Amino acid sequence: MAEGGVIRVSGDSEAREAVGEYKAGWHDPENSTIRFDFGLSEEVVRQISELKEEPEWMTDIRVTERPMPTWGNMSMLEEIDFENICYYLKSSDSTERDWEDVPEDIRNTFERLGIPEAEQKWLSGVTAQYESEAVYHSIREDLEKQGVIFLDMDSGLKEYPEIVKKWFCSVVPYSDNKFSALNTAVWSGGSFIYVPEGVHVEMPVQAYFRINAKNMGQFERTLIIADKGSSIHYVEGCTAPSYSTDSLHSAVVELVALPGSHIRYSTIQNWSSNVYNLVTKRGIAHEDAKIEWVDGNIGSKLTMKYPAVILKGEGSHAEVISVAYSGEGQHQDAGAKIHHLASNTTSKILSKSISKNGGRGTYRGMVTVSPKADNCKLNVVCDALILDEGSRSDTYPTMEVANPSARCEHEASVSKVSDDQLFYLMSRGHSEEESLAMIVNGFFEPFTRELPMEYAVELNQLMALEMEGSIG
Amino acid sequence: MSAVDCKMSGQSTLLEIRDLHVGIDGNEILRGIDLKMGPGEIHAIMGRNGSGKTTTANVIMGHPDFDVEKGDVILEGESLLELEAWERARKGVFLSFQYPQAVPGLQVGNFLRKSVASIRGEDEAKGSVFREELTSAMESLDIPRSFMSRYVNDGFSGGEKKRFEILQLMLLKPRLAVLDETDSGLDIDGIRTVSEGVNAAIRGTDSAALIITHYSRILEHVQPDMVHVLLDGRIVASGGPELATKLEERGYEWLKEE
Ligand SMILES: Nc1ncnc2c1ncn2[C@@H]1O[C@H](COP(=O)(O)OP(=O)(O)OP(=O)(O)O)[C@@H](O)[C@H]1O
Ligand SMILES: [Mg+2]
């Protein structure tokens, strides 16, 4: 059972069963109700929009130019066969509010992933997306009464077109990069959240994304607006079956943190190693607002993701805390972008990456301070841990500071697990694998302590499984 | 000597090191060490820098970098050489490190509980009994409670690291404890506290301790049954506690001539 993209281990025997395997890698028979042929054309884009009965302005936004991105792992991107990807696939007729009404095979999938159970225990609301559409959606009644809107994006567009029109593409313009533009063209699903002024959503809301079909492209679109003085914690998890052919996940997430509000967005992606995960995440923080990205990249073949914050309002604060694990054949190209546009803004980037079995981890960061922004403080720390020869870690930090009053701190470290460290832990009765997992989990600790407890425990379990069978 | 000889002399043997030759990267470091310890005994090893003391400790514990070229290390009649360090730990071998390793992000409390669970068993690490044991051990070693949430040896002072090693000794209750320069870096009270801990853990029990040290002070507190002097990978002299005093006064030079 996995949940939130992270393996949930309920018993020892189950843990052992999963040794060295991707645990969420099973797939269900594909029973789609609507599916577009492979490949993308303006025709397909217009059909998707028509099918969703969208207003004309949305159809217009969808049809746009698509420049290729200019940073990241270009050669790996070239391998993507855009003609061989299914851009829209619908497996259920509607989004349900009761798990009982979700088609049985899909419900079983989410039960195996532990979602309904987690929902009962510790979440304020859940949305579950299967292929292109949300199949389940719910929010706690008390939050609904306080005016909190938590919908899948398609329903959001139908029910609150004015709010969506006002903010859609306001943070990530559709011409931003090829993948955000691709998303804007064919987007489907994702979450739409509006938190009214002064409302604090205490428990996290969760979205869970599952790709089941082969050669699938999932393009969810998420928009979160926190009104003045409000707060919300959004958590997402992702898994897919292990196929030998590639799938593409290309999401766009836009956050709007109005004055004095606080948005925390946590992700644990554990895509199978045939998924290209190319995601554009960006938020705008107004005066005294705070945006935090907590970003865990464990799965996928190639991830390119640089959660960004535009510090637009005075006194706003940004934090990007990320971990990346790159195993065999994986490249995690992740980092952060922060733009200090206003005075007295502060930012903190903490990046931790582990590479093993020839995996490759890259930190790519960009922090800018504009000439008008006085007294900004920025802090960047990137640590890499390399577990064996032949694994690789690179750091590309960029800082463009155009205001001399800025206080910048930057630290980077690359370390290896030493024999002496392993020997110390082994001398206390821990096997080599357990010892390595302790070191790795310790390395990730500054990240895990930011996660809700349930996630932290599961992330540790997941890393312990990744370390099994890894000692040569 | 065989097991039969041991019985005949009326002494049971807890640890026996037999003609131990150890090398690393082709260099021979230990060149034939013999040592025997019975239950309840405390022995000391002294010797110059680089004479092979830590290597001996590492090889007893099972450090993977060293090659045992000849000889054997036997605990309670069973050779340890084929066992990995963690298996030896579970058989009751403990090493207090000369240079304890830091593990950032691994919380002390969590680590201690896991270690007790893997060495003494899951049941011993559970609930209030363990917590009480831990609290009283920490108190006796003057380790503040706040250390529970710190990371293992991360930013610990030299003396704090040594106290933390002894805390682990007290909680893991080994059959054989090897203390590699645990007294170096400890203040005077610390040496007394640690000595009391060692005496309590060994005297009158069926466990044994091997104390590696450069100073006679700790030996005044624990009164070892035997003192061995290591020189260039060999034990060149063995005797009672008076040998330690002699070394402190005269150094090691005279041993070379003998
Ligand atoms: N990993 C290693 N690689 C190479 N040489 C080593 C290694 N470990 C120990 N040695 C060498 O073996 C010899 C014995 O070292 P050892 O650490 O056992 O000395 P020691 O008696 O503990 O000294 P000290 O009193 O300084 O702690 C030294 O010459 C040392 O340089
Ligand atoms: Mg030494």
PDB file of C-alpha atoms in Angstrom, chain A residues 359-450:
ATOM      1  CA  GLY A 359      21.805   8.198 -10.499  1.00  0.00           C
ATOM      2  CA  ARG A 360      22.251  11.876 -11.130  1.00  0.00           C
ATOM      3  CA  GLY A 361      21.120  14.721  -8.928  1.00  0.00           C
ATOM      4  CA  THR A 362      21.276  18.341  -9.978  1.00  0.00           C
ATOM      5  CA  TYR A 363      20.535  21.440  -7.987  1.00  0.00           C
ATOM      6  CA  ARG A 364      19.675  24.342 -10.263  1.00  0.00           C
ATOM      7  CA  GLY A 365      18.769  27.536  -8.531  1.00  0.00           C
ATOM      8  CA  MET A 366      18.174  31.163  -9.337  1.00  0.00           C
ATOM      9  CA  VAL A 367      17.758  33.964  -6.842  1.00  0.00           C
ATOM     10  CA  THR A 368      17.430  37.529  -7.998  1.00  0.00           C
ATOM     11  CA  VAL A 369      17.148  40.816  -6.134  1.00  0.00           C
ATOM     12  CA  SER A 370      15.819  43.751  -8.105  1.00  0.00           C
ATOM     13  CA  PRO A 371      17.463  47.205  -7.787  1.00  0.00           C
ATOM     14  CA  LYS A 372      14.454  48.649  -5.949  1.00  0.00           C
ATOM     15  CA  ALA A 373      14.309  45.926  -3.321  1.00  0.00           C
ATOM     16  CA  ASP A 374      16.173  47.119  -0.207  1.00  0.00           C
ATOM     17  CA  ASN A 375      17.294  45.080   2.802  1.00  0.00           C
ATOM     18  CA  CYS A 376      16.530  41.658   1.411  1.00  0.00           C
ATOM     19  CA  LYS A 377      17.890  38.542   3.032  1.00  0.00           C
ATOM     20  CA  LEU A 378      18.568  35.349   1.147  1.00  0.00           C
ATOM     21  CA  ASN A 379      19.947  32.068   2.293  1.00  0.00           C
ATOM     22  CA  VAL A 380      20.789  29.122   0.048  1.00  0.00           C
ATOM     23  CA  VAL A 381      22.051  25.769   1.331  1.00  0.00           C
ATOM     24  CA  CYS A 382      22.555  22.772  -0.950  1.00  0.00           C
ATOM     25  CA  ASP A 383      23.885  19.490   0.334  1.00  0.00           C
ATOM     26  CA  ALA A 384      24.554  16.419  -1.736  1.00  0.00           C
ATOM     27  CA  LEU A 385      25.253  12.929  -0.504  1.00  0.00           C
ATOM     28  CA  ILE A 386      26.762  10.474  -2.969  1.00  0.00           C
ATOM     29  CA  LEU A 387      26.404   6.831  -2.018  1.00  0.00           C
ATOM     30  CA  ASP A 388      28.700   5.163  -4.528  1.00  0.00           C
ATOM     31  CA  GLU A 389      31.202   5.676  -7.311  1.00  0.00           C
ATOM     32  CA  GLY A 390      29.609   6.492 -10.647  1.00  0.00           C
ATOM     33  CA  SER A 391      26.726   8.428  -9.129  1.00  0.00           C
ATOM     34  CA  ARG A 392      26.741  12.098  -9.773  1.00  0.00           C
ATOM     35  CA  SER A 393      25.769  15.380  -8.228  1.00  0.00           C
ATOM     36  CA  ASP A 394      26.012  18.870  -9.729  1.00  0.00           C
ATOM     37  CA  THR A 395      25.144  22.254  -8.335  1.00  0.00           C
ATOM     38  CA  TYR A 396      24.296  25.287 -10.448  1.00  0.00           C
ATOM     39  CA  PRO A 397      23.434  28.109  -8.101  1.00  0.00           C
ATOM     40  CA  THR A 398      22.839  31.485  -9.686  1.00  0.00           C
ATOM     41  CA  MET A 399      22.429  34.693  -7.747  1.00  0.00           C
ATOM     42  CA  GLU A 400      21.757  38.003  -9.425  1.00  0.00           C
ATOM     43  CA  VAL A 401      21.774  40.690  -6.818  1.00  0.00           C
ATOM     44  CA  ALA A 402      21.199  44.213  -8.119  1.00  0.00           C
ATOM     45  CA  ASN A 403      20.802  45.892  -4.754  1.00  0.00           C
ATOM     46  CA  PRO A 404      23.865  46.246  -2.514  1.00  0.00           C
ATOM     47  CA  SER A 405      21.875  46.220   0.729  1.00  0.00           C
ATOM     48  CA  ALA A 406      20.989  42.552   0.266  1.00  0.00           C
ATOM     49  CA  ARG A 407      22.422  40.022   2.715  1.00  0.00           C
ATOM     50  CA  CYS A 408      23.237  36.809   0.882  1.00  0.00           C
ATOM     51  CA  GLU A 409      24.380  33.519   2.358  1.00  0.00           C
ATOM     52  CA  HIS A 410      25.265  30.502   0.316  1.00  0.00           C
ATOM     53  CA  GLU A 411      26.596  27.134   1.425  1.00  0.00           C
ATOM     54  CA  ALA A 412      27.105  24.008  -0.584  1.00  0.00           C
ATOM     55  CA  SER A 413      28.465  20.646   0.435  1.00  0.00           C
ATOM     56  CA  VAL A 414      29.034  17.317  -1.229  1.00  0.00           C
ATOM     57  CA  SER A 415      29.683  14.346   0.989  1.00  0.00           C
ATOM     58  CA  LYS A 416      30.054  10.624   0.821  1.00  0.00           C
ATOM     59  CA  VAL A 417      29.014   8.043   3.346  1.00  0.00           C
ATOM     60  CA  SER A 418      32.243   6.964   5.004  1.00  0.00           C
ATOM     61  CA  ASP A 419      33.126   3.433   6.038  1.00  0.00           C
ATOM     62  CA  ASP A 420      33.814   4.721   9.531  1.00  0.00           C
ATOM     63  CA  GLN A 421      30.316   6.172   9.846  1.00  0.00           C
ATOM     64  CA  LEU A 422      28.774   2.879   8.706  1.00  0.00           C
ATOM     65  CA  PHE A 423      31.068   0.924  11.022  1.00  0.00           C
ATOM     66  CA  TYR A 424      30.038   3.064  13.973  1.00  0.00           C
ATOM     67  CA  LEU A 425      26.358   2.338  13.424  1.00  0.00           C
ATOM     68  CA  MET A 426      26.979  -1.328  12.649  1.00  0.00           C
ATOM     69  CA  SER A 427      28.894  -1.695  15.913  1.00  0.00           C
ATOM     70  CA  ARG A 428      25.586  -0.801  17.591  1.00  0.00           C
ATOM     71  CA  GLY A 429      23.866  -3.835  16.127  1.00  0.00           C
ATOM     72  CA  HIS A 430      22.483  -2.362  12.918  1.00  0.00           C
ATOM     73  CA  SER A 431      22.970  -4.170   9.622  1.00  0.00           C
ATOM     74  CA  GLU A 432      24.768  -2.355   6.839  1.00  0.00           C
ATOM     75  CA  GLU A 433      21.476  -1.548   5.097  1.00  0.00           C
ATOM     76  CA  GLU A 434      19.843  -0.306   8.284  1.00  0.00           C
ATOM     77  CA  SER A 435      22.896   1.807   8.994  1.00  0.00           C
ATOM     78  CA  LEU A 436      22.820   3.337   5.527  1.00  0.00           C
ATOM     79  CA  ALA A 437      19.101   4.050   5.879  1.00  0.00           C
ATOM     80  CA  MET A 438      19.821   5.797   9.205  1.00  0.00           C
ATOM     81  CA  ILE A 439      22.429   8.006   7.565  1.00  0.00           C
ATOM     82  CA  VAL A 440      20.175   8.758   4.607  1.00  0.00           C
ATOM     83  CA  ASN A 441      17.127   9.511   6.740  1.00  0.00           C
ATOM     84  CA  GLY A 442      19.292  11.685   8.941  1.00  0.00           C
ATOM     85  CA  PHE A 443      20.473  13.564   5.873  1.00  0.00           C
ATOM     86  CA  PHE A 444      16.836  14.115   4.847  1.00  0.00           C
ATOM     87  CA  GLU A 445      15.753  15.016   8.389  1.00  0.00           C
ATOM     88  CA  PRO A 446      15.676  18.810   7.875  1.00  0.00           C
ATOM     89  CA  PHE A 447      13.115  18.043   5.165  1.00  0.00           C
ATOM     90  CA  THR A 448      11.105  15.316   6.889  1.00  0.00           C
ATOM     91  CA  ARG A 449      10.586  17.405   9.987  1.00  0.00           C
ATOM     92  CA  GLU A 450       8.641  19.869   7.802  1.00  0.00           C
TER      93      GLU A 450
END
